[in-house]
PDB file of C-alpha atoms in Angstrom:
ATOM      1  CA  UNK J   1     -81.561  67.088-100.804  1.00 64.00           C
ATOM      2  CA  UNK J   2     -85.377  67.084 -99.981  1.00 63.00           C
ATOM      3  CA  UNK J   3     -87.046  69.833-101.826  1.00 87.00           C
ATOM      4  CA  UNK J   4     -90.254  71.557-101.480  1.00 93.00           C
ATOM      5  CA  UNK J   5     -90.729  74.007-104.614  1.00 93.00           C
ATOM      6  CA  UNK J   6     -93.294  76.660-104.839  1.00 94.00           C
ATOM      7  CA  UNK J   7     -93.826  77.928-108.419  1.00 87.00           C
ATOM      8  CA  UNK J   8     -93.331  81.566-107.657  1.00 89.00           C
ATOM      9  CA  UNK J   9     -91.713  83.678-105.173  1.00 92.00           C
ATOM     10  CA  UNK J  10     -93.494  86.854-105.694  1.00 95.00           C
ATOM     11  CA  UNK J  11     -97.003  87.476-107.154  1.00 96.00           C
ATOM     12  CA  UNK J  12     -99.168  90.383-107.808  1.00 97.00           C
ATOM     13  CA  UNK J  13    -102.845  89.906-108.583  1.00 97.00           C
ATOM     14  CA  UNK J  14    -105.887  92.010-108.934  1.00 97.00           C
ATOM     15  CA  UNK J  15    -109.153  91.764-106.831  1.00 98.00           C
ATOM     16  CA  UNK J  16    -111.580  89.199-108.225  1.00 97.00           C
ATOM     17  CA  UNK J  17    -108.953  87.246-109.957  1.00 97.00           C
ATOM     18  CA  UNK J  18    -108.691  83.450-109.646  1.00 97.00           C
ATOM     19  CA  UNK J  19    -105.161  82.514-108.242  1.00 97.00           C
ATOM     20  CA  UNK J  20    -103.215  79.460-108.205  1.00 97.00           C
ATOM     21  CA  UNK J  21    -100.356  78.817-106.091  1.00 97.00           C
ATOM     22  CA  UNK J  22     -98.652  75.609-106.974  1.00 96.00           C
ATOM     23  CA  UNK J  23     -96.435  73.472-104.696  1.00 96.00           C
ATOM     24  CA  UNK J  24     -94.517  70.293-105.657  1.00 96.00           C
ATOM     25  CA  UNK J  25     -92.413  68.086-103.366  1.00 94.00           C
ATOM     26  CA  UNK J  26     -89.756  65.499-104.480  1.00 91.00           C
ATOM     27  CA  UNK J  27     -89.732  63.374-101.475  1.00 85.00           C
ATOM     28  CA  UNK J  28     -92.730  60.955-102.235  1.00 86.00           C
ATOM     29  CA  UNK J  29     -94.435  62.850 -98.948  1.00 86.00           C
ATOM     30  CA  UNK J  30     -97.880  61.759 -98.263  1.00 86.00           C
ATOM     31  CA  UNK J  31     -99.046  64.906 -96.396  1.00 89.00           C
ATOM     32  CA  UNK J  32     -98.872  68.321 -97.592  1.00 93.00           C
ATOM     33  CA  UNK J  33    -100.056  71.690 -96.122  1.00 94.00           C
ATOM     34  CA  UNK J  34    -100.879  75.128 -97.074  1.00 96.00           C
ATOM     35  CA  UNK J  35    -100.128  77.957 -94.493  1.00 96.00           C
ATOM     36  CA  UNK J  36    -100.449  81.710 -94.744  1.00 96.00           C
ATOM     37  CA  UNK J  37     -98.025  84.003 -92.511  1.00 95.00           C
ATOM     38  CA  UNK J  38     -98.839  87.291 -91.294  1.00 94.00           C
ATOM     39  CA  UNK J  39     -97.222  89.818 -88.798  1.00 88.00           C
ATOM     40  CA  UNK J  40     -98.624  89.017 -85.533  1.00 86.00           C
ATOM     41  CA  UNK J  41    -100.622  86.128 -86.326  1.00 89.00           C
ATOM     42  CA  UNK J  42     -98.142  83.503 -87.012  1.00 89.00           C
ATOM     43  CA  UNK J  43     -98.731  80.599 -89.426  1.00 92.00           C
ATOM     44  CA  UNK J  44    -102.282  79.620 -90.056  1.00 93.00           C
ATOM     45  CA  UNK J  45    -103.274  76.595 -91.608  1.00 92.00           C
ATOM     46  CA  UNK J  46    -105.685  76.887 -94.827  1.00 95.00           C
ATOM     47  CA  UNK J  47    -105.845  73.248 -96.054  1.00 94.00           C
ATOM     48  CA  UNK J  48    -103.924  70.096 -95.900  1.00 92.00           C
ATOM     49  CA  UNK J  49    -103.893  66.695 -97.770  1.00 92.00           C
ATOM     50  CA  UNK J  50    -102.984  63.504 -96.299  1.00 87.00           C
ATOM     51  CA  UNK J  51    -103.070  61.469 -99.764  1.00 88.00           C
ATOM     52  CA  UNK J  52    -103.974  62.047-103.524  1.00 91.00           C
ATOM     53  CA  UNK J  53    -107.561  63.605-104.072  1.00 89.00           C
ATOM     54  CA  UNK J  54    -107.812  63.911-100.313  1.00 90.00           C
ATOM     55  CA  UNK J  55    -108.193  67.272 -98.485  1.00 91.00           C
ATOM     56  CA  UNK J  56    -109.260  68.606 -95.066  1.00 90.00           C
ATOM     57  CA  UNK J  57    -109.915  72.081 -93.964  1.00 91.00           C
ATOM     58  CA  UNK J  58    -107.595  73.698 -91.689  1.00 89.00           C
ATOM     59  CA  UNK J  59    -108.357  76.625 -89.604  1.00 88.00           C
ATOM     60  CA  UNK J  60    -108.891  79.577 -92.114  1.00 94.00           C
ATOM     61  CA  UNK J  61    -110.217  77.714 -95.259  1.00 96.00           C
ATOM     62  CA  UNK J  62    -112.738  80.386 -96.320  1.00 96.00           C
ATOM     63  CA  UNK J  63    -112.016  82.078 -99.871  1.00 96.00           C
ATOM     64  CA  UNK J  64    -109.543  79.258-100.518  1.00 98.00           C
ATOM     65  CA  UNK J  65    -109.711  75.701-102.245  1.00 97.00           C
ATOM     66  CA  UNK J  66    -107.221  73.180-102.862  1.00 97.00           C
ATOM     67  CA  UNK J  67    -106.299  70.143-105.524  1.00 96.00           C
ATOM     68  CA  UNK J  68    -104.189  67.067-105.110  1.00 96.00           C
ATOM     69  CA  UNK J  69    -104.391  65.231-108.378  1.00 95.00           C
ATOM     70  CA  UNK J  70    -100.762  63.904-108.079  1.00 95.00           C
ATOM     71  CA  UNK J  71     -98.812  62.570-104.883  1.00 93.00           C
ATOM     72  CA  UNK J  72     -96.002  65.405-105.664  1.00 95.00           C
ATOM     73  CA  UNK J  73     -98.210  68.405-106.380  1.00 96.00           C
ATOM     74  CA  UNK J  74    -100.794  70.380-103.904  1.00 97.00           C
ATOM     75  CA  UNK J  75    -102.503  73.497-105.402  1.00 97.00           C
ATOM     76  CA  UNK J  76    -103.846  76.427-103.564  1.00 97.00           C
ATOM     77  CA  UNK J  77    -106.559  78.172-105.434  1.00 98.00           C
ATOM     78  CA  UNK J  78    -108.031  81.583-104.420  1.00 97.00           C
ATOM     79  CA  UNK J  79    -111.439  81.623-106.402  1.00 94.00           C
ATOM     80  CA  UNK J  80    -111.840  85.304-106.399  1.00 97.00           C
ATOM     81  CA  UNK J  81    -108.587  87.071-104.961  1.00 97.00           C
ATOM     82  CA  UNK J  82    -109.400  89.815-102.230  1.00 97.00           C
ATOM     83  CA  UNK J  83    -107.086  92.254-100.501  1.00 97.00           C
ATOM     84  CA  UNK J  84    -107.608  90.572 -97.242  1.00 97.00           C
ATOM     85  CA  UNK J  85    -105.866  87.579 -98.979  1.00 98.00           C
ATOM     86  CA  UNK J  86    -102.508  89.539 -99.567  1.00 98.00           C
ATOM     87  CA  UNK J  87    -100.083  87.441 -97.460  1.00 97.00           C
ATOM     88  CA  UNK J  88     -97.051  85.063 -97.385  1.00 96.00           C
ATOM     89  CA  UNK J  89     -98.160  81.628 -98.479  1.00 97.00           C
ATOM     90  CA  UNK J  90     -96.078  78.866 -97.238  1.00 96.00           C
ATOM     91  CA  UNK J  91     -96.509  75.163 -98.548  1.00 96.00           C
ATOM     92  CA  UNK J  92     -95.022  72.173 -96.206  1.00 94.00           C
ATOM     93  CA  UNK J  93     -94.833  68.395 -96.690  1.00 91.00           C
ATOM     94  CA  UNK J  94     -93.923  65.379 -94.511  1.00 84.00           C
ATOM     95  CA  UNK J  95     -93.980  61.727 -94.314  1.00 73.00           C
ATOM     96  CA  UNK J  96     -96.417  59.927 -91.760  1.00 63.00           C
ATOM     97  CA  UNK J  97     -95.527  59.523 -88.448  1.00 61.00           C
ATOM     98  CA  UNK J  98     -93.383  61.632 -86.124  1.00 58.00           C
ATOM     99  CA  UNK J  99     -91.796  63.821 -88.729  1.00 67.00           C
ATOM    100  CA  UNK J 100     -91.203  67.390 -88.928  1.00 77.00           C
ATOM    101  CA  UNK J 101     -92.200  69.548 -91.954  1.00 86.00           C
ATOM    102  CA  UNK J 102     -90.182  70.539 -94.978  1.00 89.00           C
ATOM    103  CA  UNK J 103     -91.265  73.951 -96.247  1.00 92.00           C
ATOM    104  CA  UNK J 104     -90.960  75.492 -99.576  1.00 93.00           C
ATOM    105  CA  UNK J 105     -89.587  79.121 -99.929  1.00 91.00           C
ATOM    106  CA  UNK J 106     -92.899  80.711 -99.996  1.00 94.00           C
ATOM    107  CA  UNK J 107     -95.059  82.751-102.431  1.00 96.00           C
ATOM    108  CA  UNK J 108     -95.481  86.515-101.421  1.00 95.00           C
ATOM    109  CA  UNK J 109     -98.905  87.374-102.957  1.00 97.00           C
ATOM    110  CA  UNK J 110    -100.038  90.838-103.133  1.00 97.00           C
ATOM    111  CA  UNK J 111    -103.723  91.418-104.421  1.00 97.00           C
ATOM    112  CA  UNK J 112    -104.351  95.010-105.389  1.00 97.00           C
TER     113      UNK J 112
ATOM    114  CA  UNK P   1    -109.280  76.033 -77.806  1.00 65.00           C
ATOM    115  CA  UNK P   2    -105.652  75.951 -79.235  1.00 77.00           C
ATOM    116  CA  UNK P   3    -103.258  78.309 -77.856  1.00 88.00           C
ATOM    117  CA  UNK P   4     -99.471  78.782 -77.899  1.00 94.00           C
ATOM    118  CA  UNK P   5     -97.600  81.577 -76.617  1.00 95.00           C
ATOM    119  CA  UNK P   6     -94.025  82.866 -76.844  1.00 96.00           C
ATOM    120  CA  UNK P   7     -92.717  86.267 -76.371  1.00 96.00           C
ATOM    121  CA  UNK P   8     -92.891  88.559 -79.244  1.00 95.00           C
ATOM    122  CA  UNK P   9     -89.357  89.878 -79.341  1.00 96.00           C
ATOM    123  CA  UNK P  10     -86.078  89.149 -77.476  1.00 97.00           C
ATOM    124  CA  UNK P  11     -82.432  90.599 -77.560  1.00 97.00           C
ATOM    125  CA  UNK P  12     -79.284  89.103 -76.723  1.00 97.00           C
ATOM    126  CA  UNK P  13     -75.526  89.559 -77.011  1.00 97.00           C
ATOM    127  CA  UNK P  14     -73.116  87.692 -79.291  1.00 97.00           C
ATOM    128  CA  UNK P  15     -71.626  85.052 -77.430  1.00 97.00           C
ATOM    129  CA  UNK P  16     -74.271  84.775 -74.664  1.00 97.00           C
ATOM    130  CA  UNK P  17     -76.929  82.244 -73.964  1.00 97.00           C
ATOM    131  CA  UNK P  18     -80.739  82.919 -74.656  1.00 98.00           C
ATOM    132  CA  UNK P  19     -83.777  80.892 -73.651  1.00 98.00           C
ATOM    133  CA  UNK P  20     -86.749  81.362 -75.471  1.00 98.00           C
ATOM    134  CA  UNK P  21     -89.964  79.992 -73.580  1.00 98.00           C
ATOM    135  CA  UNK P  22     -93.345  78.414 -75.308  1.00 98.00           C
ATOM    136  CA  UNK P  23     -96.541  77.689 -73.283  1.00 97.00           C
ATOM    137  CA  UNK P  24     -99.133  75.673 -74.998  1.00 95.00           C
ATOM    138  CA  UNK P  25    -102.805  74.558 -74.551  1.00 92.00           C
ATOM    139  CA  UNK P  26    -103.960  72.493 -77.190  1.00 85.00           C
ATOM    140  CA  UNK P  27    -106.667  69.588 -77.407  1.00 81.00           C
ATOM    141  CA  UNK P  28    -104.114  66.929 -78.109  1.00 82.00           C
ATOM    142  CA  UNK P  29    -100.379  66.514 -78.215  1.00 85.00           C
ATOM    143  CA  UNK P  30     -98.076  64.437 -80.046  1.00 83.00           C
ATOM    144  CA  UNK P  31     -94.812  66.440 -80.114  1.00 90.00           C
ATOM    145  CA  UNK P  32     -93.441  69.694 -80.014  1.00 94.00           C
ATOM    146  CA  UNK P  33     -91.246  71.404 -82.677  1.00 94.00           C
ATOM    147  CA  UNK P  34     -88.997  74.535 -82.836  1.00 96.00           C
ATOM    148  CA  UNK P  35     -88.342  75.797 -86.372  1.00 95.00           C
ATOM    149  CA  UNK P  36     -85.916  78.861 -87.294  1.00 96.00           C
ATOM    150  CA  UNK P  37     -86.785  81.228 -89.916  1.00 95.00           C
ATOM    151  CA  UNK P  38     -84.783  83.989 -91.103  1.00 94.00           C
ATOM    152  CA  UNK P  39     -86.581  86.956 -92.675  1.00 90.00           C
ATOM    153  CA  UNK P  40     -87.982  86.511 -96.059  1.00 85.00           C
ATOM    154  CA  UNK P  41     -87.132  82.727 -96.003  1.00 88.00           C
ATOM    155  CA  UNK P  42     -88.783  79.419 -95.200  1.00 88.00           C
ATOM    156  CA  UNK P  43     -88.943  77.825 -91.753  1.00 91.00           C
ATOM    157  CA  UNK P  44     -86.237  75.242 -91.181  1.00 91.00           C
ATOM    158  CA  UNK P  45     -86.396  72.484 -88.672  1.00 90.00           C
ATOM    159  CA  UNK P  46     -84.529  72.769 -85.423  1.00 93.00           C
ATOM    160  CA  UNK P  47     -85.630  70.382 -82.934  1.00 92.00           C
ATOM    161  CA  UNK P  48     -88.674  67.906 -81.770  1.00 91.00           C
ATOM    162  CA  UNK P  49     -89.617  66.915 -78.430  1.00 94.00           C
ATOM    163  CA  UNK P  50     -92.239  64.419 -77.436  1.00 91.00           C
ATOM    164  CA  UNK P  51     -91.165  63.045 -74.130  1.00 94.00           C
ATOM    165  CA  UNK P  52     -90.080  65.328 -71.087  1.00 96.00           C
ATOM    166  CA  UNK P  53     -86.878  66.301 -70.845  1.00 96.00           C
ATOM    167  CA  UNK P  54     -83.903  67.833 -72.725  1.00 96.00           C
ATOM    168  CA  UNK P  55     -82.939  67.336 -76.348  1.00 93.00           C
ATOM    169  CA  UNK P  56     -79.420  68.674 -77.138  1.00 93.00           C
ATOM    170  CA  UNK P  57     -78.317  69.214 -80.536  1.00 89.00           C
ATOM    171  CA  UNK P  58     -74.938  71.495 -80.820  1.00 93.00           C
ATOM    172  CA  UNK P  59     -75.521  74.840 -79.731  1.00 96.00           C
ATOM    173  CA  UNK P  60     -79.136  74.636 -79.542  1.00 96.00           C
ATOM    174  CA  UNK P  61     -81.300  72.492 -76.693  1.00 97.00           C
ATOM    175  CA  UNK P  62     -84.792  72.080 -76.338  1.00 97.00           C
ATOM    176  CA  UNK P  63     -86.859  71.214 -73.258  1.00 98.00           C
ATOM    177  CA  UNK P  64     -90.244  69.900 -72.601  1.00 97.00           C
ATOM    178  CA  UNK P  65     -92.490  69.424 -69.585  1.00 97.00           C
ATOM    179  CA  UNK P  66     -95.800  67.981 -70.888  1.00 95.00           C
ATOM    180  CA  UNK P  67     -97.473  68.268 -67.393  1.00 94.00           C
ATOM    181  CA  UNK P  68     -96.757  72.102 -67.511  1.00 95.00           C
ATOM    182  CA  UNK P  69     -97.672  72.669 -71.136  1.00 95.00           C
ATOM    183  CA  UNK P  70     -94.125  74.245 -71.500  1.00 96.00           C
ATOM    184  CA  UNK P  71     -91.126  74.124 -73.630  1.00 98.00           C
ATOM    185  CA  UNK P  72     -88.241  76.289 -74.069  1.00 98.00           C
ATOM    186  CA  UNK P  73     -85.251  76.507 -76.683  1.00 98.00           C
ATOM    187  CA  UNK P  74     -81.942  77.157 -75.524  1.00 98.00           C
ATOM    188  CA  UNK P  75     -79.307  78.957 -77.644  1.00 97.00           C
ATOM    189  CA  UNK P  76     -75.621  78.844 -76.474  1.00 97.00           C
ATOM    190  CA  UNK P  77     -72.578  80.814 -77.657  1.00 97.00           C
ATOM    191  CA  UNK P  78     -74.810  83.142 -79.726  1.00 97.00           C
ATOM    192  CA  UNK P  79     -73.640  84.233 -83.270  1.00 97.00           C
ATOM    193  CA  UNK P  80     -75.007  87.060 -85.371  1.00 97.00           C
ATOM    194  CA  UNK P  81     -76.521  84.644 -87.842  1.00 97.00           C
ATOM    195  CA  UNK P  82     -78.841  83.375 -85.002  1.00 97.00           C
ATOM    196  CA  UNK P  83     -80.896  86.485 -85.260  1.00 98.00           C
ATOM    197  CA  UNK P  84     -84.207  85.137 -86.870  1.00 97.00           C
ATOM    198  CA  UNK P  85     -87.461  84.218 -85.717  1.00 97.00           C
ATOM    199  CA  UNK P  86     -88.030  80.970 -83.727  1.00 98.00           C
ATOM    200  CA  UNK P  87     -91.249  79.523 -84.034  1.00 96.00           C
ATOM    201  CA  UNK P  88     -92.706  76.774 -81.580  1.00 96.00           C
ATOM    202  CA  UNK P  89     -95.271  74.300 -82.908  1.00 94.00           C
ATOM    203  CA  UNK P  90     -97.457  71.642 -81.402  1.00 92.00           C
ATOM    204  CA  UNK P  91     -98.571  68.480 -83.214  1.00 87.00           C
ATOM    205  CA  UNK P  92    -102.152  67.892 -82.043  1.00 79.00           C
ATOM    206  CA  UNK P  93    -102.946  64.465 -82.841  1.00 69.00           C
ATOM    207  CA  UNK P  94    -101.391  61.127 -83.094  1.00 55.00           C
ATOM    208  CA  UNK P  95    -100.456  60.067 -86.432  1.00 49.00           C
ATOM    209  CA  UNK P  96    -103.259  59.384 -88.811  1.00 52.00           C
ATOM    210  CA  UNK P  97    -104.815  61.734 -91.170  1.00 52.00           C
ATOM    211  CA  UNK P  98    -104.995  64.723 -89.025  1.00 56.00           C
ATOM    212  CA  UNK P  99    -101.169  65.199 -87.876  1.00 68.00           C
ATOM    213  CA  UNK P 100    -100.915  68.847 -88.498  1.00 78.00           C
ATOM    214  CA  UNK P 101     -98.820  71.548 -86.574  1.00 86.00           C
ATOM    215  CA  UNK P 102    -100.157  74.490 -84.871  1.00 88.00           C
ATOM    216  CA  UNK P 103     -97.731  77.344 -84.552  1.00 92.00           C
ATOM    217  CA  UNK P 104     -97.116  79.894 -82.378  1.00 93.00           C
ATOM    218  CA  UNK P 105     -96.705  83.761 -83.543  1.00 93.00           C
ATOM    219  CA  UNK P 106     -92.911  83.374 -83.261  1.00 95.00           C
ATOM    220  CA  UNK P 107     -90.247  84.998 -81.336  1.00 97.00           C
ATOM    221  CA  UNK P 108     -88.063  87.661 -82.962  1.00 97.00           C
ATOM    222  CA  UNK P 109     -84.558  87.357 -81.496  1.00 98.00           C
ATOM    223  CA  UNK P 110     -82.045  90.377 -82.454  1.00 98.00           C
ATOM    224  CA  UNK P 111     -78.302  89.238 -81.564  1.00 97.00           C
ATOM    225  CA  UNK P 112     -76.075  92.391 -81.029  1.00 96.00           C
ATOM    226  CA  UNK P 113     -72.617  92.732 -81.129  1.00 95.00           C
TER     227      UNK P 113
END
């Protein structure tokens, strides 16, 4: 069965810390995505990547960066965590073409 | 701009039929997806429409009208386990690099006995 694995289910970090959220997929998918999900706002795209070392900004990239050194791994980096980055973070991947996403289980990040 | 609208909440009775509507206005269109998300879990894929008409998959069906920017998800023979959020999402580009999904805020469906 295909899998997208996010390294942590729950995280608590302090304001100003650098935070790494890791996502790994075992499906040889080209495209990977990071979303955050907040009540009343739905899923909002932060960054995505369509190939190794390639990245594009989504709708809300401010305060975040990403890294994709290997095809299977896509990392989201919060350079200096702030309380407004408290959220559920969802990673997803897909093949090219008309395919749906496969989501990871999510990481609920709390910044205190 | 990009806009996807769906009702915030719906309630239905076990065994009944419920229709969840979604309207969209996006700069491009290459398919509409429905996802189911139980509380605290990841969204899971339900259906995909790219041409006008109805797609049926067991108890779930999804309809698309591209000219009206409209879709609905139909759930038949409702079960308690169908209580979840249902997310409508539009793919905004043809293939290529920028084939990302834009999501609505989701419809929270509560199925009552």
